[in-house]
Structures are given as structure tokens and as C-alpha cells.
PDB file of C-alpha atoms in Angstrom:
ATOM      1  CA  MET A   8     124.717  77.079  84.117  1.00 76.00           C
ATOM      2  CA  GLU A   9     123.384  78.819  87.329  1.00 86.00           C
ATOM      3  CA  ASN A  10     122.463  82.498  87.281  1.00 84.00           C
ATOM      4  CA  GLY A  11     125.260  83.334  89.807  1.00 87.00           C
ATOM      5  CA  ASP A  12     127.974  81.856  87.535  1.00 90.00           C
ATOM      6  CA  LEU A  13     126.517  83.392  84.509  1.00 89.00           C
ATOM      7  CA  LEU A  14     126.463  86.874  86.181  1.00 90.00           C
ATOM      8  CA  ASP A  15     130.062  86.448  87.322  1.00 91.00           C
ATOM      9  CA  ARG A  16     131.233  85.591  83.874  1.00 92.00           C
ATOM     10  CA  CYS A  17     129.254  88.530  82.497  1.00 91.00           C
ATOM     11  CA  ARG A  18     130.813  90.957  84.948  1.00 91.00           C
ATOM     12  CA  ALA A  19     134.317  89.484  83.842  1.00 91.00           C
ATOM     13  CA  GLY A  20     133.515  90.464  80.217  1.00 91.00           C
ATOM     14  CA  ASP A  21     132.523  86.983  78.783  1.00 92.00           C
ATOM     15  CA  GLU A  22     130.469  87.939  75.677  1.00 93.00           C
ATOM     16  CA  LEU A  23     129.164  84.447  75.329  1.00 94.00           C
ATOM     17  CA  ALA A  24     127.881  84.494  78.950  1.00 93.00           C
ATOM     18  CA  TRP A  25     126.217  87.856  78.246  1.00 94.00           C
ATOM     19  CA  GLU A  26     124.532  86.410  75.122  1.00 95.00           C
ATOM     20  CA  ALA A  27     123.325  83.425  77.173  1.00 95.00           C
ATOM     21  CA  LEU A  28     121.973  85.651  79.944  1.00 94.00           C
ATOM     22  CA  VAL A  29     120.044  87.768  77.398  1.00 94.00           C
ATOM     23  CA  ARG A  30     118.617  84.565  75.840  1.00 95.00           C
ATOM     24  CA  ARG A  31     117.629  83.161  79.160  1.00 94.00           C
ATOM     25  CA  PHE A  32     115.742  86.299  80.113  1.00 95.00           C
ATOM     26  CA  GLN A  33     114.619  88.017  76.947  1.00 95.00           C
ATOM     27  CA  ALA A  34     111.207  86.359  76.728  1.00 94.00           C
ATOM     28  CA  ARG A  35     110.366  87.378  80.263  1.00 94.00           C
ATOM     29  CA  VAL A  36     111.513  90.930  79.860  1.00 95.00           C
ATOM     30  CA  HIS A  37     109.598  91.198  76.555  1.00 95.00           C
ATOM     31  CA  GLY A  38     106.484  89.615  78.021  1.00 92.00           C
ATOM     32  CA  LEU A  39     106.394  92.025  80.982  1.00 93.00           C
ATOM     33  CA  ALA A  40     106.949  95.059  78.772  1.00 93.00           C
ATOM     34  CA  LEU A  41     104.174  93.794  76.484  1.00 92.00           C
ATOM     35  CA  LEU A  42     101.718  93.612  79.386  1.00 90.00           C
ATOM     36  CA  TYR A  43     102.565  97.135  80.344  1.00 90.00           C
ATOM     37  CA  LEU A  44     102.755  98.650  76.830  1.00 90.00           C
ATOM     38  CA  GLY A  45     100.369  96.549  74.811  1.00 87.00           C
ATOM     39  CA  ASP A  46     102.357  96.850  71.568  1.00 89.00           C
ATOM     40  CA  ARG A  47     104.852  94.227  70.341  1.00 91.00           C
ATOM     41  CA  GLU A  48     107.311  96.780  68.794  1.00 93.00           C
ATOM     42  CA  GLU A  49     107.217  99.041  71.722  1.00 93.00           C
ATOM     43  CA  ALA A  50     107.859  96.031  73.990  1.00 94.00           C
ATOM     44  CA  ARG A  51     110.863  94.976  71.805  1.00 95.00           C
ATOM     45  CA  ASP A  52     112.315  98.417  72.006  1.00 95.00           C
ATOM     46  CA  CYS A  53     111.732  98.469  75.734  1.00 95.00           C
ATOM     47  CA  ALA A  54     113.377  95.152  76.154  1.00 96.00           C
ATOM     48  CA  GLN A  55     116.431  96.385  74.280  1.00 95.00           C
ATOM     49  CA  ASP A  56     116.695  99.356  76.495  1.00 95.00           C
ATOM     50  CA  VAL A  57     116.369  97.143  79.520  1.00 96.00           C
ATOM     51  CA  PHE A  58     119.257  94.942  78.565  1.00 96.00           C
ATOM     52  CA  VAL A  59     121.481  97.911  77.805  1.00 95.00           C
ATOM     53  CA  ARG A  60     120.757  99.269  81.377  1.00 95.00           C
ATOM     54  CA  VAL A  61     121.399  95.849  82.778  1.00 94.00           C
ATOM     55  CA  TYR A  62     124.690  95.559  81.049  1.00 93.00           C
ATOM     56  CA  ARG A  63     125.792  99.024  82.284  1.00 93.00           C
ATOM     57  CA  HIS A  64     124.863  98.307  85.814  1.00 93.00           C
ATOM     58  CA  LEU A  65     125.661  94.624  86.322  1.00 90.00           C
ATOM     59  CA  ASP A  66     127.832  95.409  89.271  1.00 88.00           C
ATOM     60  CA  ASP A  67     124.714  96.765  91.091  1.00 88.00           C
ATOM     61  CA  CYS A  68     123.220  93.361  91.430  1.00 84.00           C
ATOM     62  CA  ARG A  69     125.619  91.250  93.545  1.00 81.00           C
ATOM     63  CA  GLU A  70     123.246  88.484  94.648  1.00 85.00           C
ATOM     64  CA  ALA A  71     122.228  85.812  92.037  1.00 84.00           C
ATOM     65  CA  ASP A  72     118.857  85.336  93.936  1.00 86.00           C
ATOM     66  CA  GLY A  73     118.075  89.045  93.594  1.00 89.00           C
ATOM     67  CA  PHE A  74     118.849  89.207  89.891  1.00 92.00           C
ATOM     68  CA  LEU A  75     115.302  88.292  88.544  1.00 91.00           C
ATOM     69  CA  PRO A  76     113.353  90.840  90.743  1.00 92.00           C
ATOM     70  CA  TRP A  77     116.022  93.454  89.937  1.00 93.00           C
ATOM     71  CA  LEU A  78     115.659  92.756  86.164  1.00 94.00           C
ATOM     72  CA  LEU A  79     111.960  92.804  86.351  1.00 93.00           C
ATOM     73  CA  ARG A  80     112.021  96.147  88.441  1.00 93.00           C
ATOM     74  CA  ILE A  81     114.166  97.705  85.650  1.00 95.00           C
ATOM     75  CA  THR A  82     111.742  96.341  83.064  1.00 95.00           C
ATOM     76  CA  ARG A  83     108.672  97.679  84.868  1.00 94.00           C
ATOM     77  CA  ASN A  84     110.253 101.129  85.395  1.00 94.00           C
ATOM     78  CA  ALA A  85     111.371 101.283  81.637  1.00 95.00           C
ATOM     79  CA  ALA A  86     107.924 100.403  80.449  1.00 94.00           C
ATOM     80  CA  ILE A  87     106.271 103.006  82.696  1.00 93.00           C
ATOM     81  CA  ASP A  88     108.814 105.613  81.549  1.00 93.00           C
ATOM     82  CA  ARG A  89     108.023 104.705  77.914  1.00 92.00           C
ATOM     83  CA  GLN A  90     104.274 105.061  78.657  1.00 89.00           C
ATOM     84  CA  ARG A  91     104.686 108.528  80.130  1.00 90.00           C
ATOM     85  CA  ARG A  92     106.842 109.714  77.316  1.00 87.00           C
ATOM     86  CA  HIS A  93     104.212 108.626  74.760  1.00 80.00           C
ATOM     87  CA  ARG A  94     101.399 110.277  76.768  1.00 79.00           C
ATOM     88  CA  ALA A  95     103.480 113.508  76.862  1.00 72.00           C
ATOM     89  CA  ARG A  96     104.530 113.500  73.274  1.00 67.00           C
ATOM     90  CA  PRO A  97     102.196 111.212  71.248  1.00 61.00           C
ATOM     91  CA  THR A  98     103.859 110.111  68.134  1.00 58.00           C
ATOM     92  CA  GLY A  99     101.897 110.258  64.928  1.00 54.00           C
ATOM     93  CA  ARG A 100     102.823 110.525  61.262  1.00 54.00           C
ATOM     94  CA  SER A 101     100.454 111.678  58.526  1.00 53.00           C
ATOM     95  CA  VAL A 102     100.419 109.510  55.620  1.00 51.00           C
ATOM     96  CA  PRO A 103      98.535 110.552  52.313  1.00 56.00           C
ATOM     97  CA  LEU A 104      95.725 108.302  51.627  1.00 54.00           C
ATOM     98  CA  GLU A 105      97.242 107.269  48.317  1.00 55.00           C
ATOM     99  CA  GLU A 106     100.287 105.896  50.110  1.00 54.00           C
ATOM    100  CA  ALA A 107      98.380 104.299  53.049  1.00 49.00           C
ATOM    101  CA  GLU A 108      97.197 101.403  50.943  1.00 51.00           C
ATOM    102  CA  SER A 109     100.705 100.484  49.912  1.00 51.00           C
ATOM    103  CA  ILE A 110     102.096 100.346  53.405  1.00 52.00           C
ATOM    104  CA  ALA A 111     102.284  96.856  54.548  1.00 53.00           C
ATOM    105  CA  ALA A 112     102.198  95.878  58.205  1.00 55.00           C
ATOM    106  CA  PRO A 113     105.408  94.319  59.418  1.00 59.00           C
ATOM    107  CA  GLY A 114     103.795  91.322  60.799  1.00 63.00           C
ATOM    108  CA  PRO A 115     100.397  90.021  62.155  1.00 63.00           C
ATOM    109  CA  ASP A 116      98.338  92.747  63.807  1.00 63.00           C
ATOM    110  CA  PRO A 117      98.505  92.137  67.597  1.00 57.00           C
ATOM    111  CA  ALA A 118      94.771  93.027  67.958  1.00 56.00           C
ATOM    112  CA  GLU A 119      93.953  90.261  65.462  1.00 60.00           C
ATOM    113  CA  GLU A 120      96.123  87.809  67.153  1.00 58.00           C
ATOM    114  CA  LEU A 121      94.285  88.612  70.481  1.00 49.00           C
ATOM    115  CA  ARG A 122      90.903  88.154  68.845  1.00 57.00           C
ATOM    116  CA  ALA A 123      91.971  84.882  67.437  1.00 60.00           C
ATOM    117  CA  THR A 124      92.476  83.513  70.868  1.00 66.00           C
ATOM    118  CA  GLY A 125      89.325  84.489  72.611  1.00 73.00           C
ATOM    119  CA  ARG A 126      90.469  83.394  76.189  1.00 72.00           C
ATOM    120  CA  ARG A 127      93.619  85.545  76.069  1.00 69.00           C
ATOM    121  CA  ALA A 128      91.594  88.511  74.803  1.00 73.00           C
ATOM    122  CA  ARG A 129      89.106  88.199  77.592  1.00 78.00           C
ATOM    123  CA  GLY A 130      91.896  87.651  80.136  1.00 79.00           C
ATOM    124  CA  ARG A 131      93.746  90.732  78.939  1.00 80.00           C
ATOM    125  CA  SER A 132      90.572  92.788  78.899  1.00 82.00           C
ATOM    126  CA  ALA A 133      89.788  91.663  82.406  1.00 84.00           C
ATOM    127  CA  LEU A 134      93.297  92.491  83.535  1.00 85.00           C
ATOM    128  CA  GLU A 135      93.077  95.926  81.978  1.00 86.00           C
ATOM    129  CA  ARG A 136      89.934  96.656  84.000  1.00 89.00           C
ATOM    130  CA  LEU A 137      91.592  96.151  87.228  1.00 87.00           C
ATOM    131  CA  GLY A 138      92.744  99.159  89.111  1.00 88.00           C
ATOM    132  CA  SER A 139      96.376  99.978  88.402  1.00 88.00           C
ATOM    133  CA  LEU A 140      97.826  98.664  91.732  1.00 89.00           C
ATOM    134  CA  ASN A 141      95.865  95.450  91.663  1.00 89.00           C
ATOM    135  CA  ARG A 142      96.885  94.952  87.890  1.00 89.00           C
ATOM    136  CA  GLU A 143     100.577  95.424  88.764  1.00 89.00           C
ATOM    137  CA  ILE A 144     100.418  92.972  91.600  1.00 90.00           C
ATOM    138  CA  VAL A 145      98.750  90.404  89.377  1.00 89.00           C
ATOM    139  CA  ILE A 146     101.303  90.907  86.676  1.00 89.00           C
ATOM    140  CA  LEU A 147     104.323  90.769  88.969  1.00 90.00           C
ATOM    141  CA  LYS A 148     103.084  88.055  91.351  1.00 90.00           C
ATOM    142  CA  GLU A 149     100.998  85.773  89.342  1.00 88.00           C
ATOM    143  CA  ILE A 150     102.346  86.153  85.744  1.00 87.00           C
ATOM    144  CA  GLN A 151     106.012  86.981  86.492  1.00 88.00           C
ATOM    145  CA  GLY A 152     106.153  84.759  89.654  1.00 89.00           C
ATOM    146  CA  LEU A 153     107.856  87.131  92.040  1.00 90.00           C
ATOM    147  CA  SER A 154     107.489  86.796  95.850  1.00 91.00           C
ATOM    148  CA  PHE A 155     105.168  88.972  97.689  1.00 92.00           C
ATOM    149  CA  GLU A 156     108.214  90.511  99.295  1.00 93.00           C
ATOM    150  CA  SER A 157     109.741  91.472  95.972  1.00 90.00           C
ATOM    151  CA  VAL A 158     106.292  92.831  94.747  1.00 91.00           C
ATOM    152  CA  ALA A 159     105.863  94.826  97.915  1.00 92.00           C
ATOM    153  CA  GLY A 160     109.361  96.198  97.554  1.00 91.00           C
ATOM    154  CA  MET A 161     108.936  97.250  93.954  1.00 89.00           C
ATOM    155  CA  LEU A 162     105.592  98.869  94.444  1.00 91.00           C
ATOM    156  CA  GLY A 163     106.588 100.471  97.858  1.00 92.00           C
ATOM    157  CA  ILE A 164     103.721  98.900  99.868  1.00 94.00           C
ATOM    158  CA  PRO A 165     103.674  96.630 102.904  1.00 94.00           C
ATOM    159  CA  VAL A 166     103.822  92.732 102.203  1.00 93.00           C
ATOM    160  CA  GLY A 167     100.369  92.315 103.822  1.00 94.00           C
ATOM    161  CA  THR A 168      98.870  94.902 101.485  1.00 93.00           C
ATOM    162  CA  ALA A 169     100.424  93.033  98.521  1.00 93.00           C
ATOM    163  CA  LYS A 170      98.907  89.800  99.783  1.00 94.00           C
ATOM    164  CA  SER A 171      95.507  91.134 100.348  1.00 93.00           C
ATOM    165  CA  ARG A 172      95.375  93.024  97.115  1.00 92.00           C
ATOM    166  CA  SER A 173      96.592  90.020  95.307  1.00 92.00           C
ATOM    167  CA  ASN A 174      93.761  87.951  96.769  1.00 93.00           C
ATOM    168  CA  ARG A 175      91.137  90.521  95.900  1.00 92.00           C
ATOM    169  CA  ALA A 176      92.486  91.077  92.317  1.00 91.00           C
ATOM    170  CA  ARG A 177      92.357  87.491  91.605  1.00 91.00           C
ATOM    171  CA  LEU A 178      88.781  87.075  92.882  1.00 91.00           C
ATOM    172  CA  GLU A 179      87.760  90.241  90.906  1.00 91.00           C
ATOM    173  CA  LEU A 180      89.503  88.619  87.750  1.00 87.00           C
ATOM    174  CA  ALA A 181      87.741  85.321  88.289  1.00 88.00           C
ATOM    175  CA  ARG A 182      84.278  87.203  88.424  1.00 90.00           C
ATOM    176  CA  MET A 183      85.011  89.162  85.314  1.00 87.00           C
ATOM    177  CA  LEU A 184      86.016  86.025  83.475  1.00 84.00           C
ATOM    178  CA  ALA A 185      82.964  83.997  84.660  1.00 85.00           C
ATOM    179  CA  ASP A 186      80.724  86.794  83.505  1.00 78.00           C
ATOM    180  CA  PRO A 187      81.203  87.445  79.750  1.00 62.00           C
ATOM    181  CA  SER A 188      78.469  90.070  79.741  1.00 63.00           C
ATOM    182  CA  GLY A 189      80.577  92.487  81.765  1.00 55.00           C
ATOM    183  CA  VAL A 190      77.960  93.149  84.316  1.00 53.00           C
ATOM    184  CA  ASN A 191      80.311  92.344  87.173  1.00 50.00           C
ATOM    185  CA  ALA A 192      82.940  94.596  85.621  1.00 47.00           C
ATOM    186  CA  VAL A 193      80.556  97.511  85.897  1.00 46.00           C
ATOM    187  CA  GLU A 194      79.796  96.680  89.496  1.00 49.00           C
ATOM    188  CA  SER A 195      83.447  96.521  90.366  1.00 48.00           C
ATOM    189  CA  GLU A 196      84.144  99.821  88.587  1.00 48.00           C
ATOM    190  CA  GLU A 197      81.339 101.379  90.794  1.00 45.00           C
ATOM    191  CA  MET A 198      82.926  99.848  93.940  1.00 49.00           C
ATOM    192  CA  ARG A 199      86.356 101.343  93.167  1.00 49.00           C
ATOM    193  CA  SER A 200      84.856 104.817  92.715  1.00 41.00           C
TER     194      SER A 200
END
């Protein structure tokens, strides 16, 4: 079923259509939230918040072609809001040492999963070393597949700037990945300063 038909059915109150829409886009929403937040549970919570917002504001997105950029913009904003809240009010809970040993992790540790796949870990590390604007452009354009026009609109920059920053960011990522010692990363940090 096409996105336009699915959206029309969702607006008409079709619960099965809503479920199909969520299933179609949940991996992308979760993946983007995970790139911003770096924590699977936080990304899951963020994705749930995103779909609640989307449900409440389905009428705001009338064009089927504009749905994906609209959805990803909501996801990006929700993840950034969540990051800001955590920086303002860091969560922490003290656990007595005796109880700490009995607390089981709910699943595999994300850090261990990343270490197990060396290429993904190096890629994520290189992505994190990019400047914030370049990182967002790479995430939105290269990973999420949005057009330069959509990326520029989301970030409030000219399309030409999005294109040139994307090119520079990809070259910088390639240099960092080609140099496992991190020497180029230091040079690029100094160039940004």
C-alpha cells in the first residue's frame, strides 16, 4: 500500500492502517533516535513519543511525499529535546553495592555490541568526532536518505551549504576511517578550532 493511501486511512481512524504505518517506519525512527541518543532504551522511548506526536498531528502532513521528512524532523527534534532534558536533569539512582551484583541487564550491553562489530564502532566513533552540523547532515542525508532540500530545511541552512558540508563531512569521515591511529582526527579537530 502506498504511503498516501495509508495516511488517508489513518486519518479516517483505521487502526490497522495506523499499525501498518508504525511498522513501516518504526525501524527508521528508532535508528535515527539511536544515532542521536546513543542508548537503545532512550531511543525506544523517544520513538514511542514520536509516534504519539505523529498520531496527534496527522492532519498537519497532507502530502504523502512530505511524510518521511516530516516524520524524521519530528524524530530529530524529539531526540534533541530528550538530550537537553538529560543534560539539564541527569538521571541517576544510587544502588547499594550489595544489590548492584543482583541487578541483571535487560539485554546485551550496547557498548559490547558495538565492540563486537569493529567497523560499526569505528564508524560511529568517526561520526561522533565530526562537528555537530556536519554530523547531522551525514545522518540525515547519507544514513536516512533525505534530499538536500529536506536536510537544508530541517537545519535552517541554504541547500548549497548542505551540499558542501555533506561533501566535506564525507571526506573527513573517509580520512578518519582510513587512519585507525586517529592522527587525522586530531588534525581535523585543530582545523575546526
